[in-house]
XYZ file of C-alpha atoms in Angstrom:
787
model
C 2.644 23.070 -33.076
C 0.562 21.481 -30.317
C -1.148 18.573 -31.990
C 0.008 15.426 -33.653
C 0.636 15.360 -37.365
C 0.462 11.810 -38.674
C 0.654 10.230 -42.087
C 0.636 6.524 -42.926
C 0.857 5.341 -46.507
C 2.023 2.324 -48.392
C 2.248 -1.255 -47.171
C 3.335 -2.950 -43.951
C 7.006 -3.807 -43.456
C 8.019 -6.826 -41.384
C 10.417 -5.875 -38.570
C 11.061 -9.388 -37.295
C 14.751 -9.141 -38.207
C 15.208 -5.478 -37.289
C 17.949 -4.140 -35.038
C 17.544 -1.346 -32.494
C 20.277 1.218 -33.023
C 21.479 3.234 -30.037
C 24.361 5.754 -30.053
C 27.479 4.894 -28.093
C 27.096 8.024 -25.986
C 23.429 7.308 -25.232
C 22.090 8.828 -22.022
C 20.420 6.755 -19.314
C 16.985 7.746 -20.616
C 17.897 6.792 -24.188
C 19.169 3.418 -22.998
C 15.929 2.939 -21.077
C 14.013 3.813 -24.241
C 15.820 1.120 -26.246
C 15.366 -1.462 -23.485
C 11.688 -0.551 -23.194
C 11.224 -1.074 -26.937
C 13.023 -4.426 -26.880
C 11.222 -5.732 -23.780
C 7.704 -4.617 -24.704
C 8.021 -6.031 -28.205
C 9.283 -9.339 -26.797
C 6.326 -9.619 -24.401
C 3.854 -9.194 -27.203
C 5.572 -11.095 -30.026
C 8.216 -13.479 -28.597
C 10.689 -11.608 -30.850
C 13.805 -10.232 -29.137
C 15.157 -7.293 -31.118
C 18.920 -6.856 -30.613
C 20.223 -3.491 -29.377
C 23.438 -2.354 -31.064
C 25.574 0.716 -31.589
C 26.697 -0.506 -35.008
C 24.956 0.305 -38.277
C 23.923 -2.835 -40.119
C 23.739 -3.367 -43.856
C 20.525 -4.942 -45.030
C 18.203 -5.559 -42.113
C 15.658 -2.912 -40.983
C 16.934 -0.402 -38.406
C 14.975 1.193 -35.558
C 16.905 4.302 -34.583
C 16.328 5.295 -30.958
C 18.010 8.502 -29.784
C 17.703 12.243 -29.485
C 17.478 13.896 -32.892
C 20.961 15.398 -32.604
C 22.514 11.929 -32.236
C 21.049 10.419 -35.388
C 23.775 8.874 -37.609
C 24.934 11.355 -40.238
C 23.802 9.131 -43.113
C 20.192 9.386 -41.832
C 20.063 12.967 -40.529
C 18.561 14.494 -43.632
C 15.494 12.280 -43.228
C 14.588 13.803 -39.853
C 15.759 17.372 -40.316
C 12.546 18.640 -41.888
C 10.232 16.944 -39.384
C 12.041 18.244 -36.317
C 12.040 21.833 -37.567
C 8.462 22.310 -36.415
C 9.091 20.896 -32.912
C 9.643 23.577 -30.276
C 9.060 21.640 -27.055
C 11.917 19.629 -25.541
C 9.383 16.818 -25.189
C 8.407 16.772 -28.839
C 9.411 13.905 -31.104
C 9.192 12.452 -34.566
C 8.479 8.905 -35.761
C 9.210 8.138 -39.347
C 9.666 5.062 -41.518
C 11.364 5.209 -44.870
C 13.557 3.408 -47.379
C 16.943 5.148 -47.627
C 18.993 5.591 -50.789
C 21.123 2.555 -49.978
C 17.912 0.491 -49.710
C 17.932 0.249 -45.909
C 14.491 0.389 -44.275
C 14.756 2.680 -41.263
C 12.305 3.529 -38.485
C 13.148 6.632 -36.482
C 11.891 7.144 -32.914
C 13.723 10.332 -32.084
C 12.997 13.070 -29.599
C 14.089 16.631 -29.095
C 15.657 15.373 -25.835
C 16.397 12.023 -24.162
C 13.066 12.196 -22.302
C 11.256 12.919 -25.555
C 12.935 9.855 -27.059
C 11.186 7.754 -24.418
C 7.878 9.264 -25.507
C 8.770 8.532 -29.127
C 9.380 4.874 -28.295
C 6.098 4.771 -26.366
C 4.213 6.088 -29.365
C 6.080 3.713 -31.684
C 5.048 0.756 -29.559
C 1.446 1.918 -29.753
C 1.397 2.091 -33.577
C 3.324 -1.103 -34.319
C 1.299 -4.089 -35.445
C 2.259 -6.876 -33.083
C 1.152 -10.451 -32.626
C 2.596 -13.854 -31.892
C 5.929 -14.033 -33.796
C 4.975 -10.958 -35.830
C 5.895 -7.271 -35.794
C 5.368 -4.725 -38.588
C 5.042 -1.024 -39.318
C 3.688 1.018 -42.186
C 6.233 1.640 -44.927
C 5.739 5.406 -44.897
C 4.915 6.621 -41.390
C 5.421 10.271 -40.515
C 4.414 11.450 -37.037
C 5.548 14.752 -35.567
C 4.081 15.780 -32.247
C 4.659 17.686 -29.019
C 2.621 18.039 -25.824
C -0.005 20.720 -25.232
C 0.513 20.860 -21.450
C 4.005 20.770 -19.891
C 3.073 18.730 -16.800
C 1.475 15.278 -17.155
C 1.911 13.075 -14.128
C 0.408 10.681 -11.621
C 0.780 10.118 -7.905
C 2.024 6.593 -7.133
C 1.988 6.201 -3.381
C 3.724 3.251 -1.755
C 1.595 3.132 1.391
C -0.921 0.785 3.060
C -3.956 2.900 2.183
C -3.716 2.111 -1.523
C -5.652 -0.774 -3.043
C -2.647 -2.344 -4.798
C 0.548 -0.251 -4.759
C 1.753 -1.481 -1.347
C 2.257 -4.963 -2.772
C 4.458 -3.879 -5.686
C 8.181 -4.580 -5.907
C 10.557 -2.399 -7.901
C 10.171 -4.533 -11.041
C 6.403 -4.052 -11.012
C 6.889 -0.338 -10.418
C 9.191 -0.115 -13.419
C 6.683 -1.896 -15.628
C 3.889 0.453 -14.580
C 6.088 3.514 -15.051
C 6.899 2.268 -18.557
C 3.186 1.890 -19.249
C 2.613 5.509 -18.228
C 5.642 6.775 -20.155
C 4.222 5.156 -23.278
C 1.391 7.691 -23.036
C 3.550 10.740 -22.358
C 3.678 10.807 -18.563
C 6.600 13.018 -17.488
C 6.223 13.222 -13.695
C 5.565 10.854 -10.796
C 4.609 11.983 -7.304
C 5.833 9.888 -4.367
C 4.559 9.768 -0.789
C 6.874 9.824 2.266
C 7.016 7.039 4.866
C 4.831 8.983 7.315
C 1.514 10.348 6.076
C -2.139 9.953 7.070
C -1.707 6.199 7.035
C -0.466 3.162 8.913
C 3.334 2.918 9.177
C 3.517 -0.558 7.649
C 1.673 -2.987 5.390
C 1.857 -6.792 5.475
C 2.376 -6.616 1.720
C 5.366 -4.246 1.709
C 8.299 -6.007 -0.028
C 10.631 -3.241 1.247
C 10.549 -0.601 4.006
C 8.888 2.633 2.777
C 11.979 4.865 2.676
C 14.022 2.174 0.931
C 11.357 1.809 -1.757
C 11.049 5.579 -2.051
C 14.803 5.844 -2.709
C 14.678 3.070 -5.320
C 11.706 4.672 -7.069
C 13.425 8.076 -7.153
C 16.531 6.475 -8.655
C 14.461 4.562 -11.206
C 12.557 7.694 -12.225
C 15.849 9.521 -12.641
C 17.015 6.827 -15.065
C 13.858 7.483 -17.107
C 14.426 11.235 -16.754
C 10.989 11.711 -15.209
C 10.349 14.545 -12.769
C 10.113 13.359 -9.158
C 7.539 15.118 -7.013
C 6.866 14.387 -3.345
C 3.474 14.959 -1.681
C 4.312 15.766 1.932
C 1.362 16.691 4.178
C 1.665 18.539 7.487
C -0.225 16.139 9.739
C 1.103 17.082 13.184
C -1.140 18.913 15.607
C 0.611 22.242 16.196
C 3.294 23.772 13.975
C 3.805 26.680 16.354
C 5.322 24.219 18.813
C 9.130 24.200 18.545
C 9.478 20.502 19.329
C 6.928 19.645 16.638
C 8.793 21.735 14.070
C 12.138 20.251 15.051
C 10.781 16.718 14.749
C 9.090 17.416 11.399
C 12.165 19.058 9.870
C 14.426 16.240 11.013
C 12.049 13.727 9.448
C 11.973 15.654 6.165
C 15.739 16.019 6.104
C 16.102 12.251 6.162
C 13.740 11.950 3.196
C 15.259 14.818 1.183
C 18.774 13.543 1.828
C 17.915 9.968 0.849
C 16.320 10.665 -2.524
C 18.788 10.825 -5.424
C 16.348 12.966 -7.421
C 13.675 15.373 -6.228
C 12.282 18.035 -8.564
C 9.327 19.400 -6.622
C 7.788 19.322 -3.157
C 4.002 19.640 -2.849
C 2.672 20.464 0.619
C -1.150 20.328 0.808
C -2.897 22.775 3.120
C -5.415 20.109 4.113
C -6.820 16.669 3.313
C -4.925 15.856 5.508
C -3.783 18.672 7.756
C -5.412 21.647 9.440
C -2.885 24.424 9.969
C -3.814 28.134 9.616
C -2.345 29.752 6.475
C 0.276 31.993 8.129
C 1.645 29.157 10.249
C 1.327 26.745 7.322
C 3.247 28.892 4.839
C 5.917 29.887 7.379
C 6.695 26.227 7.999
C 6.631 25.368 4.286
C 9.225 28.117 3.778
C 11.452 26.377 6.339
C 10.982 23.108 4.463
C 12.048 24.896 1.278
C 15.316 26.007 2.877
C 15.995 22.446 3.985
C 15.034 21.004 0.604
C 17.468 23.253 -1.275
C 20.421 21.979 0.736
C 20.010 18.632 -1.001
C 18.154 19.578 -4.201
C 18.994 23.212 -5.049
C 16.806 23.342 -8.172
C 13.695 21.803 -6.609
C 10.416 23.719 -6.612
C 7.930 24.126 -3.760
C 4.166 24.070 -4.348
C 1.242 24.395 -1.916
C -2.537 24.020 -2.002
C -5.377 25.643 -0.019
C -7.201 22.314 0.408
C -9.663 22.160 3.287
C -9.443 25.885 4.084
C -12.604 27.591 5.404
C -13.554 30.963 3.929
C -11.553 33.123 6.351
C -8.427 30.983 5.898
C -8.812 31.215 2.121
C -8.900 35.013 2.327
C -5.776 34.988 4.487
C -4.035 32.569 2.092
C -4.753 34.764 -0.948
C -3.591 37.871 0.934
C -0.246 36.212 1.704
C 0.146 35.122 -1.924
C -0.263 38.734 -2.993
C 2.944 39.527 -1.096
C 4.501 37.160 -3.670
C 6.877 35.029 -1.571
C 9.781 34.147 -3.845
C 10.370 30.656 -2.440
C 7.006 29.536 -3.793
C 6.825 28.065 -7.330
C 3.086 27.498 -7.777
C -0.343 26.580 -6.455
C -2.086 23.208 -6.610
C -5.842 22.877 -7.177
C -7.183 19.616 -5.787
C -10.017 18.119 -3.748
C -11.558 20.255 -1.004
C -10.600 23.643 -2.423
C -13.691 25.661 -1.560
C -13.625 27.991 -4.575
C -13.864 26.897 -8.230
C -10.713 26.802 -10.311
C -11.508 29.785 -12.528
C -12.018 31.961 -9.448
C -8.803 30.720 -7.841
C -6.903 31.528 -11.033
C -8.264 35.095 -10.956
C -7.185 35.631 -7.342
C -3.743 34.009 -7.416
C -0.966 36.328 -8.686
C 0.026 35.625 -12.280
C 3.575 34.675 -11.305
C 2.272 31.461 -9.764
C 1.134 28.764 -12.205
C -1.589 26.346 -11.140
C -1.156 22.593 -11.224
C -4.162 20.288 -11.082
C -4.394 17.462 -8.554
C -7.534 15.736 -9.879
C -8.997 12.828 -7.930
C -9.405 10.174 -10.631
C -9.535 7.233 -8.220
C -12.776 7.679 -6.223
C -16.406 7.415 -7.250
C -18.289 8.990 -4.331
C -17.482 11.402 -1.475
C -14.794 12.855 -3.697
C -13.906 15.690 -6.026
C -15.656 14.188 -9.062
C -18.412 11.840 -7.845
C -20.248 9.712 -10.382
C -23.254 11.953 -11.088
C -26.358 10.663 -9.319
C -25.011 7.147 -8.962
C -27.473 4.400 -8.109
C -27.603 3.679 -4.372
C -27.031 -0.055 -4.907
C -23.709 0.623 -6.625
C -22.697 3.280 -4.095
C -22.990 0.882 -1.165
C -21.573 -2.228 -2.848
C -18.992 -1.133 -5.440
C -17.943 1.551 -2.981
C -15.804 4.657 -3.080
C -12.591 3.173 -4.512
C -13.736 0.569 -6.991
C -12.575 -0.277 -10.495
C -13.807 2.864 -12.220
C -13.139 3.389 -15.942
C -14.858 6.725 -16.687
C -13.392 7.706 -20.074
C -16.108 10.061 -21.263
C -16.560 11.774 -17.919
C -12.814 12.117 -17.384
C -12.509 13.673 -20.841
C -15.107 16.291 -19.941
C -13.439 16.948 -16.584
C -9.976 17.333 -18.095
C -11.148 19.611 -20.897
C -13.019 21.750 -18.371
C -10.107 22.278 -15.969
C -6.873 21.973 -17.932
C -7.072 25.380 -19.685
C -6.573 27.131 -16.321
C -3.413 25.163 -15.526
C 0.022 24.034 -16.669
C -1.113 20.423 -16.390
C -1.662 17.832 -13.710
C -0.432 15.149 -11.411
C -3.446 13.001 -10.632
C -4.482 11.703 -7.238
C -4.519 7.893 -7.400
C -4.848 5.151 -4.782
C -4.136 2.145 -6.982
C -4.530 0.487 -10.331
C -8.342 0.674 -10.113
C -8.180 3.988 -12.016
C -5.775 2.780 -14.716
C -8.016 3.739 -17.637
C -8.509 7.205 -16.170
C -4.740 7.700 -15.892
C -4.279 6.971 -19.589
C -7.188 9.225 -20.554
C -5.648 12.133 -18.629
C -2.186 11.399 -20.016
C -3.381 11.473 -23.618
C -5.470 14.611 -23.092
C -2.492 16.304 -21.465
C -0.628 15.689 -24.705
C -3.502 16.506 -27.058
C -6.766 17.636 -25.426
C -8.667 17.204 -28.697
C -8.299 13.417 -28.683
C -11.666 11.703 -28.364
C -12.159 9.081 -25.622
C -13.068 6.379 -28.157
C -9.725 6.866 -29.884
C -7.899 6.734 -26.549
C -9.614 3.477 -25.606
C -8.863 1.801 -28.931
C -5.201 2.683 -28.472
C -5.316 1.462 -24.847
C -6.986 -1.810 -25.813
C -4.655 -2.497 -28.717
C -1.499 -1.823 -26.713
C -2.378 -3.360 -23.372
C -4.754 -6.200 -24.286
C -4.055 -7.044 -27.909
C -4.829 -6.040 -31.464
C -7.553 -8.657 -31.759
C -9.523 -6.918 -28.974
C -8.901 -3.327 -30.054
C -12.535 -2.499 -30.777
C -14.266 -5.034 -28.522
C -12.374 -4.113 -25.348
C -12.622 -0.382 -26.082
C -16.384 -0.668 -26.463
C -16.482 -2.829 -23.337
C -14.827 -0.076 -21.277
C -17.315 2.465 -22.621
C -20.111 0.053 -21.719
C -18.835 -0.234 -18.148
C -19.157 3.536 -17.825
C -22.731 3.348 -19.182
C -23.505 0.623 -16.633
C -23.391 3.346 -13.982
C -25.800 5.718 -15.717
C -29.408 6.014 -14.573
C -31.451 3.584 -12.526
C -29.702 0.251 -11.992
C -33.003 -1.599 -11.736
C -34.001 -0.823 -15.339
C -30.566 -0.471 -16.981
C -30.631 -2.988 -19.822
C -27.022 -2.104 -20.726
C -25.664 -4.202 -17.861
C -26.738 -7.559 -19.254
C -25.394 -6.646 -22.682
C -22.072 -5.559 -21.187
C -21.644 -8.865 -19.390
C -22.526 -10.893 -22.480
C -19.912 -8.992 -24.487
C -17.211 -9.554 -21.881
C -18.121 -13.222 -21.583
C -17.669 -13.583 -25.331
C -14.276 -11.847 -25.118
C -13.308 -14.187 -22.291
C -14.214 -17.260 -24.338
C -12.087 -16.049 -27.255
C -9.152 -14.805 -25.182
C -5.810 -16.556 -25.116
C -4.309 -17.692 -21.806
C -2.056 -14.611 -21.878
C -5.025 -12.264 -22.211
C -6.939 -14.043 -19.463
C -3.961 -13.503 -17.135
C -3.736 -9.821 -18.124
C -4.709 -7.776 -15.067
C -6.321 -5.037 -17.142
C -8.559 -7.614 -18.812
C -9.302 -9.174 -15.415
C -10.316 -5.808 -13.910
C -12.836 -5.083 -16.646
C -14.216 -8.626 -16.437
C -14.527 -8.279 -12.645
C -16.573 -5.108 -13.042
C -18.857 -6.633 -15.659
C -19.701 -9.589 -13.415
C -19.970 -7.435 -10.287
C -22.367 -4.993 -11.957
C -24.571 -7.796 -13.256
C -24.666 -9.516 -9.862
C -25.678 -6.333 -8.063
C -28.434 -5.650 -10.575
C -29.831 -9.163 -10.141
C -29.723 -8.805 -6.355
C -31.392 -5.398 -6.433
C -34.310 -6.622 -8.506
C -34.704 -9.718 -6.356
C -34.499 -7.921 -3.016
C -36.908 -5.180 -4.115
C -39.358 -7.936 -5.028
C -38.885 -9.590 -1.621
C -39.541 -6.309 0.173
C -42.800 -5.785 -1.717
C -43.909 -9.306 -0.772
C -42.969 -8.663 2.871
C -44.964 -5.416 2.978
C -47.958 -7.227 1.489
C -47.678 -9.711 4.341
C -47.614 -6.895 6.894
C -50.875 -5.541 5.496
C -52.600 -8.740 6.656
C -51.634 -8.050 10.280
C -55.100 -6.850 11.322
C -56.488 -10.175 10.103
C -53.815 -12.720 11.166
C -52.233 -10.792 14.026
C -49.155 -8.592 14.186
C -46.758 -11.236 15.495
C -47.525 -13.788 12.787
C -47.437 -11.093 10.080
C -44.003 -9.983 11.208
C -42.748 -13.571 11.371
C -43.885 -14.240 7.808
C -42.555 -10.906 6.511
C -39.187 -11.514 8.119
C -38.948 -14.982 6.588
C -39.608 -13.472 3.158
C -36.919 -10.815 3.671
C -34.419 -13.469 4.753
C -34.844 -15.314 1.465
C -32.180 -12.900 0.201
C -29.820 -14.969 2.384
C -31.427 -18.415 2.345
C -32.314 -18.443 -1.367
C -29.717 -16.174 -3.015
C -29.883 -15.201 -6.667
C -27.179 -15.562 -9.368
C -24.678 -17.434 -7.197
C -22.632 -18.242 -10.312
C -22.009 -14.523 -10.936
C -20.920 -14.088 -7.336
C -18.560 -17.051 -7.522
C -16.957 -15.659 -10.682
C -16.397 -12.305 -8.978
C -14.503 -14.074 -6.187
C -12.426 -16.043 -8.690
C -11.454 -12.853 -10.483
C -10.598 -11.170 -7.187
C -8.108 -13.954 -6.476
C -6.694 -13.628 -9.984
C -6.233 -9.874 -9.506
C -4.413 -10.363 -6.217
C -2.044 -12.773 -7.911
C -1.507 -10.659 -11.044
C -1.333 -7.093 -9.688
C -1.668 -7.393 -5.874
C -5.130 -5.834 -5.955
C -6.689 -6.007 -2.509
C -10.413 -6.524 -3.014
C -10.949 -7.931 0.477
C -9.759 -7.073 3.966
C -9.834 -10.647 5.213
C -8.472 -12.401 2.132
C -6.088 -9.870 0.596
C -5.091 -7.530 3.466
C -6.818 -4.343 2.318
C -6.442 -1.705 5.020
C -10.187 -1.035 5.118
C -13.451 -1.850 3.383
C -13.655 1.654 1.914
C -10.254 1.168 0.244
C -11.512 -0.801 -2.718
C -12.293 -3.978 -0.759
C -15.733 -4.466 -2.269
C -15.822 -8.221 -1.846
C -16.733 -7.271 1.731
C -19.804 -5.346 0.559
C -20.931 -7.541 -2.323
C -23.848 -8.843 -0.202
C -24.760 -5.498 1.374
C -28.582 -5.381 1.753
C -30.208 -3.507 -1.122
C -33.643 -3.161 0.414
C -35.041 -2.204 3.831
C -34.299 -5.583 5.403
C -32.028 -4.190 8.130
C -34.407 -1.416 9.110
C -37.549 -3.565 8.939
C -36.065 -6.311 11.105
C -34.929 -3.750 13.685
C -38.436 -2.271 13.702
C -39.935 -5.732 14.121
C -37.666 -6.370 17.100
C -38.872 -3.172 18.771
C -42.536 -3.776 17.960
C -42.460 -7.298 19.409
C -41.600 -5.789 22.789
C -44.864 -3.800 22.801
C -47.456 -5.668 24.902
C -50.542 -4.059 23.341
C -51.726 -5.553 20.039
C -53.429 -2.350 18.881
C -50.226 -0.381 19.376
C -48.292 -3.054 17.474
C -50.748 -2.777 14.598
C -50.446 1.016 14.630
C -46.670 0.805 14.378
C -46.883 -1.662 11.506
C -49.274 0.645 9.688
C -46.690 3.448 10.023
C -44.169 1.228 8.236
C -46.267 0.322 5.209
C -47.655 3.860 5.073
C -44.199 5.455 5.349
C -44.400 7.315 2.034
C -48.080 8.283 2.375
C -48.390 12.052 3.029
C -52.137 11.815 3.480
C -54.931 13.201 1.311
C -53.763 16.135 -0.763
C -50.212 15.877 0.516
C -46.848 15.423 -1.192
C -44.035 12.978 -0.479
C -40.573 13.441 -1.998
C -37.733 10.969 -1.691
C -35.018 13.567 -2.106
C -32.339 10.937 -2.747
C -34.122 9.463 -5.761
C -33.444 10.529 -9.351
C -37.049 11.758 -9.605
C -36.273 14.552 -7.145
C -33.810 16.098 -9.597
C -36.749 17.362 -11.661
C -37.666 19.635 -8.744
C -34.246 21.290 -8.520
C -34.361 24.988 -9.391
C -30.692 25.645 -10.158
C -27.781 23.626 -11.453
C -25.323 23.303 -14.303
C -24.390 20.758 -16.931
C -21.636 18.292 -16.075
C -19.274 19.936 -18.580
C -19.648 23.270 -16.748
C -19.563 21.865 -13.226
C -17.831 18.453 -13.129
C -17.151 18.797 -9.388
C -20.921 19.268 -8.832
C -20.022 22.073 -6.441
C -22.824 24.339 -7.736
C -25.175 21.580 -8.869
C -27.516 19.749 -6.463
C -26.872 16.030 -6.733
C -27.513 12.729 -4.992
C -25.196 11.808 -2.122
C -24.862 8.771 0.129
C -24.394 7.969 3.811
C -25.369 4.772 5.595
C -27.740 5.264 8.559
C -28.709 1.870 10.014
C -31.391 3.400 12.256
C -33.461 4.540 9.286
C -34.953 3.249 6.033
C -32.961 3.209 2.812
C -34.543 6.562 1.908
C -32.286 8.052 4.620
C -29.158 6.602 2.989
C -29.452 8.918 -0.022
C -30.200 12.630 -0.247
C -30.006 15.728 -2.345
C -26.978 17.787 -1.419
C -25.022 20.870 -2.358
C -21.437 21.821 -1.503
C -19.874 24.687 0.429
C -22.081 27.809 0.575
C -24.320 26.828 -2.327
C -27.986 26.546 -1.285
C -30.224 23.595 -2.119
C -33.396 24.852 -3.793
C -36.435 22.890 -4.996
C -39.829 23.983 -6.313
C -43.073 22.075 -5.721
C -46.122 22.990 -7.780
C -49.748 21.907 -7.803
C -50.476 22.850 -4.198
C -53.973 23.868 -3.045
C -53.830 27.675 -2.666
C -56.523 27.525 0.022
C -54.908 24.814 2.162
C -52.457 25.012 5.024
C -49.447 22.707 4.958
C -47.023 21.339 7.479
C -43.539 20.218 6.441
C -41.966 17.050 7.752
C -38.291 16.815 6.882
C -35.336 14.531 7.592
C -31.802 15.944 7.672
C -29.208 13.268 6.979
C -25.834 12.913 5.348
C -22.308 12.254 6.518
C -21.497 15.572 8.204
C -23.169 17.422 11.073
C -23.500 21.126 10.336
C -26.112 23.813 10.925
C -28.769 24.299 8.276
C -31.461 26.958 7.644
C -34.719 26.658 5.671
C -36.510 29.482 3.872
C -39.734 29.340 1.815
C -40.090 31.428 -1.345
C -36.881 33.329 -0.438
C -38.959 35.250 2.103
C -40.367 33.163 4.929
C -37.940 31.588 7.383
C -39.262 28.134 8.213
C -36.505 27.592 10.746
C -33.238 29.388 11.577
C -29.843 27.685 11.550
C -30.204 24.470 13.537
C -27.848 21.540 13.948
C -28.869 18.432 12.071
C -30.054 15.794 14.559
C -27.953 12.655 15.030
C -29.178 10.033 14.571
C -31.492 11.459 11.908
C -35.166 11.821 12.766
C -38.143 13.613 11.199
C -38.704 17.241 12.180
C -41.938 19.179 11.540
C -42.558 22.856 10.765
C -45.603 24.868 9.679
C -45.542 26.515 6.266
C -47.111 30.011 6.206
C -50.303 30.163 4.165
C -48.932 33.113 2.225
C -46.069 30.926 0.975
C -48.470 28.576 -0.846
C -51.178 31.002 -1.933
C -50.083 30.745 -5.588
C -50.041 26.931 -5.537
C -46.240 26.847 -5.804
C -43.736 26.452 -2.974
C -39.985 27.042 -3.254
C -37.927 25.594 -0.430
C -34.310 26.707 -0.011
C -31.884 25.149 2.441
C -28.807 27.181 3.347
C -25.730 25.490 4.812
C -23.693 27.031 7.583
C -21.561 29.539 5.623
C -17.797 29.630 5.349
C -17.049 26.018 6.248
C -13.958 24.276 4.936
C -13.171 20.590 4.612
C -15.073 18.582 2.020
C -17.880 21.137 1.688
C -20.636 18.632 2.332
C -23.418 19.032 4.888
C -26.459 20.557 3.186
C -28.083 17.132 2.791
C -31.835 16.413 2.749
C -33.078 12.798 2.365
C -36.886 13.059 2.669
C -39.716 15.558 2.916
C -43.478 15.330 3.336
C -45.914 18.209 2.747
C -48.882 17.359 4.929
C -52.145 19.084 3.999
C -53.828 20.328 7.151
C -57.039 22.130 6.218
C -58.378 24.912 4.078
C -57.808 28.430 5.367
C -60.842 30.076 6.854
């Protein structure tokens, strides 16, 4: 039985006077389950349910224990339900009136850990409000998880956007929140990783906090994993190995519980497979001195093609110290192919990046440029529908997951993955209603759930014309007006409200700044009449109105207020200067909230250069180049490859459900290039060895064409261009830095049918993030008819 069976009948029973019954020989996890029930009910209702080991007479009982510890007078009630449970993490929740007229609620698991999950589910189905708690009179839920591993990485390190400010009490609360949705594993990060050694927000030194978290997780009977990258330069050097092993011994010896060690092959790290695996084997020997039952897992992240071949060849020798393989960001082959190549004895665990929105494993498909450069890579990112598709696509090849997270920004995504790990058939709308009811309040169950779905829709399509964004903000403003003080101080409510205001502000700015740019270009077109210098002065003044006459200042002010509230409530670091974020790219999007959304930076830099030209005619010529930038001339074609319109030209690609990593699907990417126009900041790209192919039709079969192309992006690699899969336009060349237009002739034979297919091939076999085949702009310039 892999899915939940649930029945609710009858009326609601008031549990205000209930007692929580716990056996005298309760384990640590069972005691934690009872405390969790008492504390979470008290927070939501102001009712403190007593915990007792004595059976009462008339008041309702909530029995919290493993099924084999249920009092004998109640055992017959649960016996039938638990018969169908095979997993040690399965549980039953039942409410019934016994023969002696005692109303009893059972939250009982197959094991102490399962009892925690039972209490979590019970909390989620209780009706709770101020001074009120009730349950259906005839509840019957029997359920067990579909996937055995359901966890999240919680790294206490400076790079995260919130975790480094958390004390052990906040950690326990968040772990409880995850347990309530069936989380059974937490992955910790050691004191030294690809990060700074300290944070101004650390309440405790890293190893001290790591020890406390391991001990706390042990009390909850959750599996403790440690992500431990190999970040030193050379692991063939004896001194390096000695230092690294000594460092690991201190960590392994300090942790009271450690169930699994995960050593990534890259991201970070860059050690060849033979050297990498030899040193991991030494770590395994050291690990087992302190934790004899611990497992060791590795990943081939960042490996180029030849390293991947070597890695697979070593796996086929089936080293017995290795427990399994991790599939995460920067694995150059798709999961289904990796599963085929890895020996069956090794299970695969997912390491999905649920925390980032661009330059990541699962980028927001074809995100609007304005969001990409303001919201940034690590923003508040509820993506319930997309995460559901991703999880359902990848989970069948695995035993489950421990997600990659850098803070509470991805909180919704964590819960979505947790629920789908338990029952992958659960729909995202159902997950969000549960989330909203439990974390925000019953009165906002539907409104907040729909609000989270709306935030995901805010990021779909062109920002400039997305009417959803205004509606989303209006709905959240209405929720805010109706919310109690407790809800307004709820960090989950604050995060969603922050996003709604931020999205609306960016949309208003985009529309305004696009309008200013059009006005400025109109002014430039008068240069031949009023003179180049005056035209530039007027155009620049218009562009600067974005600063001197800003739009929607009230939205911006509210964003800053909510950022302060989030720092106070959950230590979220939305600014480097105000809240000590380690970098702008680490979720600190207050720093980028005013990032220019038009060509102001580029135009003003061009004006500065043009003013230095002494000749008026040359100044006018340069200005004409600017306003004619997208004009390919008579009979020509201009394509902004980083615009959504270019996607219609793409020859190959897959649906998001088939290719959620977009590894085989051309998509829009982003990289800031201050020396060029905004059209250079976005581009069509493909990943790894996958070519980028577009088809242009409607060409003049009798004309000759010349191609002008810009190669941009965030990674310098070699790139090759072929027309119609036959004519090499240029061999592998390195992309120029800074970007600049290049020109190449197109053979007449390539366009004789009026259709031209252009295919860009990236340098094959590269590892790392797989990016590099990135094309921002092309022009097809019509030369003349063939003779």
